[in-house]
């Protein structure tokens, strides 16, 4: 058929109980290109990718690979057809080694026993070919997210995938690692590999994509080469309306310092941390992944122990030895790891929203009416895409799960809200909603927000002041008029 | 339309099975089923195991297991008989049982939460300890002539046998707790994702500890009713009930991995097993065959559970296996 077309999806539809996830989507993936699939949370991107990877079966529509109609019944079959997927939520076996993970289900054998020698040699060869330096015997759990991801990509490459699906691959890696990833993607593209790329980060799309397909409400809205789009036209296509200014920041007069972290130390993790927050202030915490920001946040929140340090709130020392004490003091933390520390997948949206609020309110019984009313309000104001409040949280799309977890913390009164990557995996429209809520919280309630983020534009757009962390120490403090990406990067990477 | 029908089937699958079963029984045994095996009779037969199943349900919702409940029922029930025989004081006798149950639950819970030992091991060991203690005390003999103690198991009140009233009371209380009490939500959250529960401010260790104490209390009370029904204190009679309780719980739709389950589901699960036993009896099927049928039923229930979940959340399941595998002991 048409030359250069690697994969063609025609009229793909997929229904879940009560949800039309896909409703006739068309995508044409050309050989040796990067094709971005864009759309709001719950638009159906991940579902579409899972269909291509054989995890779900479409209810309607056809898949043509190299001009031939194919049925993809399982991920195994997909991999035989040369299709590999890097999942939005990475899967791995934490206690296996790198090489075991790499050759999972494909161990080289000798007289039907695993040949560890060959395994080691082949692993070394793959690493050499791709210019990476891992120790093949290292356990997966000792690696960072970006390393695991790189490994997944290597796995795809090593087994001759011709189509690689990447579902939000940059949602938990740092800027520098993104550069590495893009270099890899470019190399793959030059070798004729086609890539389906999902991301909510605009700048990335314009850096890496050749073609863009926008889906909304399960349908293809537009599709075309990247030059045919501008950032604004892309947002409009995704959201269905234009968004003027994505950072609704209001510069407000700040109150006095009311929250202080003094001399926080935790051996080997962070040292000599001093920071303060004023009433109504949004404080950004910048740094590379691994700078110790999340660890610091967990220590302040009473989740991880720290060796030494004091927290001062409203002029008094706050003793925080447990998460419960932190919450009682009005110090909250929205974790960056929503799967592990956030989502209770088999429980309803309503229960997931109200759980912390229940913990705080007096009494033993649940005020079901109040619970319903408030969670309904948060559900609507955050625009969570789900049939109703009673569906299992685990069935929602990644971004919508994040909104529900955010709602959990918004339901509780707070003085200081620590938000660790609050907009990870969230679409532009919803990001705007969350920024608006942050603005409202500091303006109307006078709380302080500490925002940890790996997205520079977001930090610069929303913060009043930014601390930069590097190797467990605070290496810089910038006022709003000093914000530039370069300055932040200098502090974040300076040798020290 | 198609989907709402499927949703209906999913939601009420246990009820549907129950109704089908009754219809089939009627078809097979006809009048005899109505006469001899009427629901009140079955309710009386299953009352003890149902109360134990409620306890097991709470435990399984939190992602744990309690293998000691059968033995605790045997031990606490028998001790209680001994106290009654010695004092002729029913209140004191029941109180003794409850204290024993609470203490065993406390020990189970403390070892599990403070030393991060899997509940499977701890409660299995407790099963052996409880049996050892009671046999040591009775020197292996049963306690007969327990007099009026038997009222608790054999009397009637307002047309229904007393054990059935107890079963109904427990059903209502547990259903209420799971639906309207914060503690119920903490149970679900703890079993659904313990880390998330902790990060939300729930002290999951205390939740688990309390659940084991409740389980011990309920087990000991079930033991009292059991001995009263038997009209004797027979320690060994408790053994085996823990597996029946697991069966009723799982057949009733509680997921073995924690985070889901209801009291009503368990009640229905228990009825399904009770009716099945009954009809097999009526048909003159050997008790060994009955065991095979019951065992097969639980395997079927678990397959259904895993199957319906895998269709709903293929990916979530794959995700959780990787994290769960790493932290058996819990945080
Ligand atoms: N297993 C499932 N069961 C029921 N509904 C589902 C299931 N998987 C996805 N959905 C629904 O299908 C829709 C599309 O979900 P999908 O995960 O594909 O969205 P997405 O575009 O990837 O969103 P995000 O950007 O948030 O990752 C959502 O409304 C979601 O709730
Ligand atoms: Mg997705």
Coordinates of C-alpha atoms in Angstrom, one line a residue, chain B residues 59-287:
Chain B
X59 CA -9.1 -9.6 58.6
X60 CA -9.0 -10.4 54.9
X61 CA -10.1 -6.8 54.0
X62 CA -7.0 -5.5 55.7
X63 CA -4.9 -7.9 53.6
X64 CA -4.2 -10.3 56.5
X65 CA -5.3 -13.8 57.4
X66 CA -6.3 -15.3 60.8
X67 CA -5.8 -19.0 61.0
X68 CA -6.3 -19.1 64.7
X69 CA -10.0 -18.4 65.0
X70 CA -11.1 -22.0 64.9
X71 CA -8.7 -23.0 67.7
X72 CA -9.6 -19.9 69.7
X73 CA -13.2 -20.7 69.4
X74 CA -12.5 -24.2 70.7
X75 CA -10.3 -23.0 73.5
X76 CA -12.3 -20.0 74.7
X77 CA -15.6 -22.0 74.4
X78 CA -14.3 -24.9 76.4
X79 CA -12.8 -22.6 79.1
X80 CA -16.1 -20.8 79.3
X81 CA -17.8 -24.2 79.9
X82 CA -15.4 -24.9 82.6
X83 CA -16.1 -21.6 84.3
X84 CA -19.8 -22.2 84.0
X85 CA -19.6 -25.6 85.5
X86 CA -17.6 -24.3 88.4
X87 CA -19.6 -21.1 89.1
X88 CA -23.0 -21.6 87.4
X89 CA -22.6 -17.9 86.4
X90 CA -23.4 -17.5 82.7
X91 CA -22.2 -13.9 82.6
X92 CA -18.9 -14.8 84.1
X93 CA -18.5 -17.7 81.7
X94 CA -19.1 -15.6 78.6
X95 CA -16.9 -12.9 79.9
X96 CA -14.0 -15.4 80.4
X97 CA -14.3 -16.4 76.8
X98 CA -14.3 -12.9 75.6
X99 CA -11.2 -12.0 77.6
X100 CA -9.4 -15.0 76.3
X101 CA -10.3 -14.1 72.7
X102 CA -9.2 -10.5 73.2
X103 CA -5.9 -11.5 74.7
X104 CA -5.1 -13.9 71.9
X105 CA -6.1 -11.3 69.3
X106 CA -3.9 -8.8 71.1
X107 CA -0.9 -11.1 71.0
X108 CA -1.5 -12.0 67.4
X109 CA -1.8 -8.3 66.4
X110 CA 1.2 -7.2 68.4
X111 CA 3.5 -9.8 67.0
X112 CA 2.3 -9.2 63.5
X113 CA 2.6 -5.4 63.6
X114 CA 5.5 -4.8 65.9
X115 CA 7.8 -7.5 64.5
X116 CA 6.5 -7.5 60.9
X117 CA 5.9 -11.2 60.9
X118 CA 3.4 -12.4 58.3
X119 CA 0.0 -13.1 59.8
X120 CA -0.2 -16.5 58.2
X121 CA 2.7 -17.7 60.3
X122 CA 1.8 -16.0 63.5
X123 CA -1.8 -17.2 63.5
X124 CA -0.9 -20.7 62.4
X125 CA 1.5 -20.9 65.4
X126 CA -1.3 -19.5 67.6
X127 CA -3.6 -22.2 66.5
X128 CA -1.2 -24.8 67.9
X129 CA -0.6 -22.8 71.1
X130 CA -4.3 -22.4 71.8
X131 CA -5.0 -26.1 71.3
X132 CA -2.0 -27.0 73.5
X133 CA -3.2 -24.7 76.3
X134 CA -6.8 -26.0 76.4
X135 CA -5.7 -29.7 76.2
X136 CA -3.2 -29.1 79.0
X137 CA -6.0 -27.7 81.1
X138 CA -8.6 -30.4 80.3
X139 CA -6.1 -33.1 80.1
X140 CA -7.6 -34.0 76.8
X141 CA -11.1 -34.6 78.2
X142 CA -14.3 -33.0 77.1
X143 CA -16.5 -31.1 79.5
X144 CA -20.0 -32.5 79.8
X145 CA -23.1 -31.6 81.9
X146 CA -23.0 -27.9 81.2
X147 CA -26.6 -27.4 82.2
X148 CA -28.3 -24.2 81.2
X149 CA -25.3 -23.0 79.3
X150 CA -26.8 -24.7 76.3
X151 CA -29.6 -22.1 76.1
X152 CA -27.2 -19.9 74.2
X153 CA -27.0 -22.4 71.4
X154 CA -30.3 -24.2 71.6
X155 CA -32.9 -21.8 72.8
X156 CA -35.5 -20.0 70.8
X157 CA -36.4 -16.4 70.9
X158 CA -39.2 -14.8 68.8
X159 CA -39.5 -17.8 66.5
X160 CA -35.8 -17.9 65.7
X161 CA -33.1 -19.9 67.3
X162 CA -30.9 -17.7 69.5
X163 CA -27.7 -18.4 67.5
X164 CA -29.4 -17.1 64.4
X165 CA -30.2 -13.9 66.3
X166 CA -26.6 -13.6 67.3
X167 CA -25.6 -14.1 63.7
X168 CA -28.0 -11.4 62.5
X169 CA -26.8 -9.0 65.2
X170 CA -23.2 -9.5 64.1
X171 CA -24.2 -9.1 60.5
X172 CA -25.8 -5.8 61.2
X173 CA -23.0 -4.5 63.3
X174 CA -20.2 -5.4 60.9
X175 CA -22.2 -4.1 58.0
X176 CA -22.7 -0.9 59.8
X177 CA -19.0 -0.6 60.8
X178 CA -17.9 -1.2 57.2
X179 CA -20.3 1.3 55.7
X180 CA -20.7 4.1 58.2
X181 CA -17.7 4.0 60.5
X182 CA -14.4 5.6 59.8
X183 CA -12.8 2.4 61.1
X184 CA -14.3 0.6 58.2
X185 CA -12.7 2.9 55.7
X186 CA -9.4 2.5 57.4
X187 CA -9.7 -1.2 57.0
X188 CA -10.3 -0.9 53.3
X189 CA -7.5 1.6 52.8
X190 CA -5.0 -0.5 54.8
X191 CA -5.8 -3.6 52.8
X192 CA -6.1 -1.7 49.5
X193 CA -2.7 0.1 49.6
X194 CA -1.0 0.2 52.9
X195 CA 1.6 2.8 51.9
X196 CA -1.1 5.1 50.6
X197 CA -3.0 4.6 53.9
X198 CA 0.1 5.5 55.9
X199 CA 0.8 8.6 53.7
X200 CA -2.8 9.7 54.3
X201 CA -2.3 9.7 58.0
X202 CA -3.7 6.4 59.0
X203 CA -1.8 4.4 61.6
X204 CA -2.2 1.1 59.8
X205 CA -0.4 -0.8 62.6
X206 CA -3.0 0.2 65.1
X207 CA -5.8 -0.6 62.6
X208 CA -4.4 -4.1 62.1
X209 CA -3.9 -4.6 65.8
X210 CA -7.5 -3.6 66.6
X211 CA -8.8 -5.9 63.8
X212 CA -7.0 -8.9 65.3
X213 CA -8.4 -8.1 68.7
X214 CA -11.9 -7.9 67.2
X215 CA -11.3 -11.1 65.4
X216 CA -10.3 -12.8 68.7
X217 CA -13.3 -11.5 70.4
X218 CA -15.7 -12.7 67.8
X219 CA -14.0 -16.1 67.6
X220 CA -14.4 -16.6 71.3
X221 CA -18.0 -15.6 71.2
X222 CA -18.6 -18.0 68.3
X223 CA -16.9 -20.6 70.5
X224 CA -19.4 -20.1 73.2
X225 CA -22.3 -20.6 70.8
X226 CA -20.6 -23.6 69.4
X227 CA -20.2 -25.4 72.7
X228 CA -23.7 -24.4 73.7
X229 CA -25.0 -26.1 70.6
X230 CA -22.9 -29.1 71.2
X231 CA -24.1 -29.2 74.8
X232 CA -20.5 -29.8 75.8
X233 CA -17.1 -28.2 75.9
X234 CA -15.2 -30.0 73.2
X235 CA -12.0 -28.2 72.2
X236 CA -11.3 -30.1 69.0
X237 CA -14.6 -29.0 67.5
X238 CA -13.3 -25.6 66.7
X239 CA -10.5 -26.8 64.5
X240 CA -11.3 -26.5 60.8
X241 CA -13.7 -23.6 61.2
X242 CA -11.0 -21.2 60.1
X243 CA -10.9 -22.7 56.6
X244 CA -14.7 -22.7 56.4
X245 CA -14.6 -19.0 57.4
X246 CA -12.1 -18.3 54.6
X247 CA -14.3 -20.1 52.1
X248 CA -17.5 -18.2 53.0
X249 CA -15.6 -14.9 52.9
X250 CA -14.1 -15.6 49.5
X251 CA -17.2 -17.1 48.0
X252 CA -19.0 -14.0 49.3
X253 CA -16.9 -11.8 47.1
X254 CA -14.1 -10.6 49.4
X255 CA -10.9 -10.4 47.5
X256 CA -8.0 -12.3 48.9
X257 CA -5.6 -9.5 48.2
X258 CA -7.4 -7.1 50.5
X259 CA -9.2 -3.8 50.1
X260 CA -12.7 -5.2 49.2
X261 CA -15.5 -7.2 50.9
X262 CA -18.8 -6.7 52.6
X263 CA -20.6 -8.3 55.6
X264 CA -23.6 -9.1 53.4
X265 CA -21.5 -10.8 50.8
X266 CA -20.0 -13.0 53.5
X267 CA -23.4 -13.8 54.8
X268 CA -24.6 -14.9 51.4
X269 CA -21.3 -16.8 50.9
X270 CA -22.0 -18.7 54.1
X271 CA -25.5 -19.5 53.0
X272 CA -24.3 -20.8 49.7
X273 CA -22.0 -23.2 51.4
X274 CA -24.6 -24.1 53.9
X275 CA -27.3 -24.9 51.4
X276 CA -24.8 -26.8 49.3
X277 CA -23.9 -28.9 52.3
X278 CA -27.5 -29.4 53.1
X279 CA -28.6 -30.5 49.6
X280 CA -25.6 -32.9 49.3
X281 CA -26.7 -34.4 52.6
X282 CA -30.3 -34.8 51.5
X283 CA -29.1 -36.4 48.3
X284 CA -27.1 -38.8 50.5
X285 CA -23.8 -37.8 49.2
X286 CA -20.9 -38.9 51.3
X287 CA -19.2 -36.3 53.5

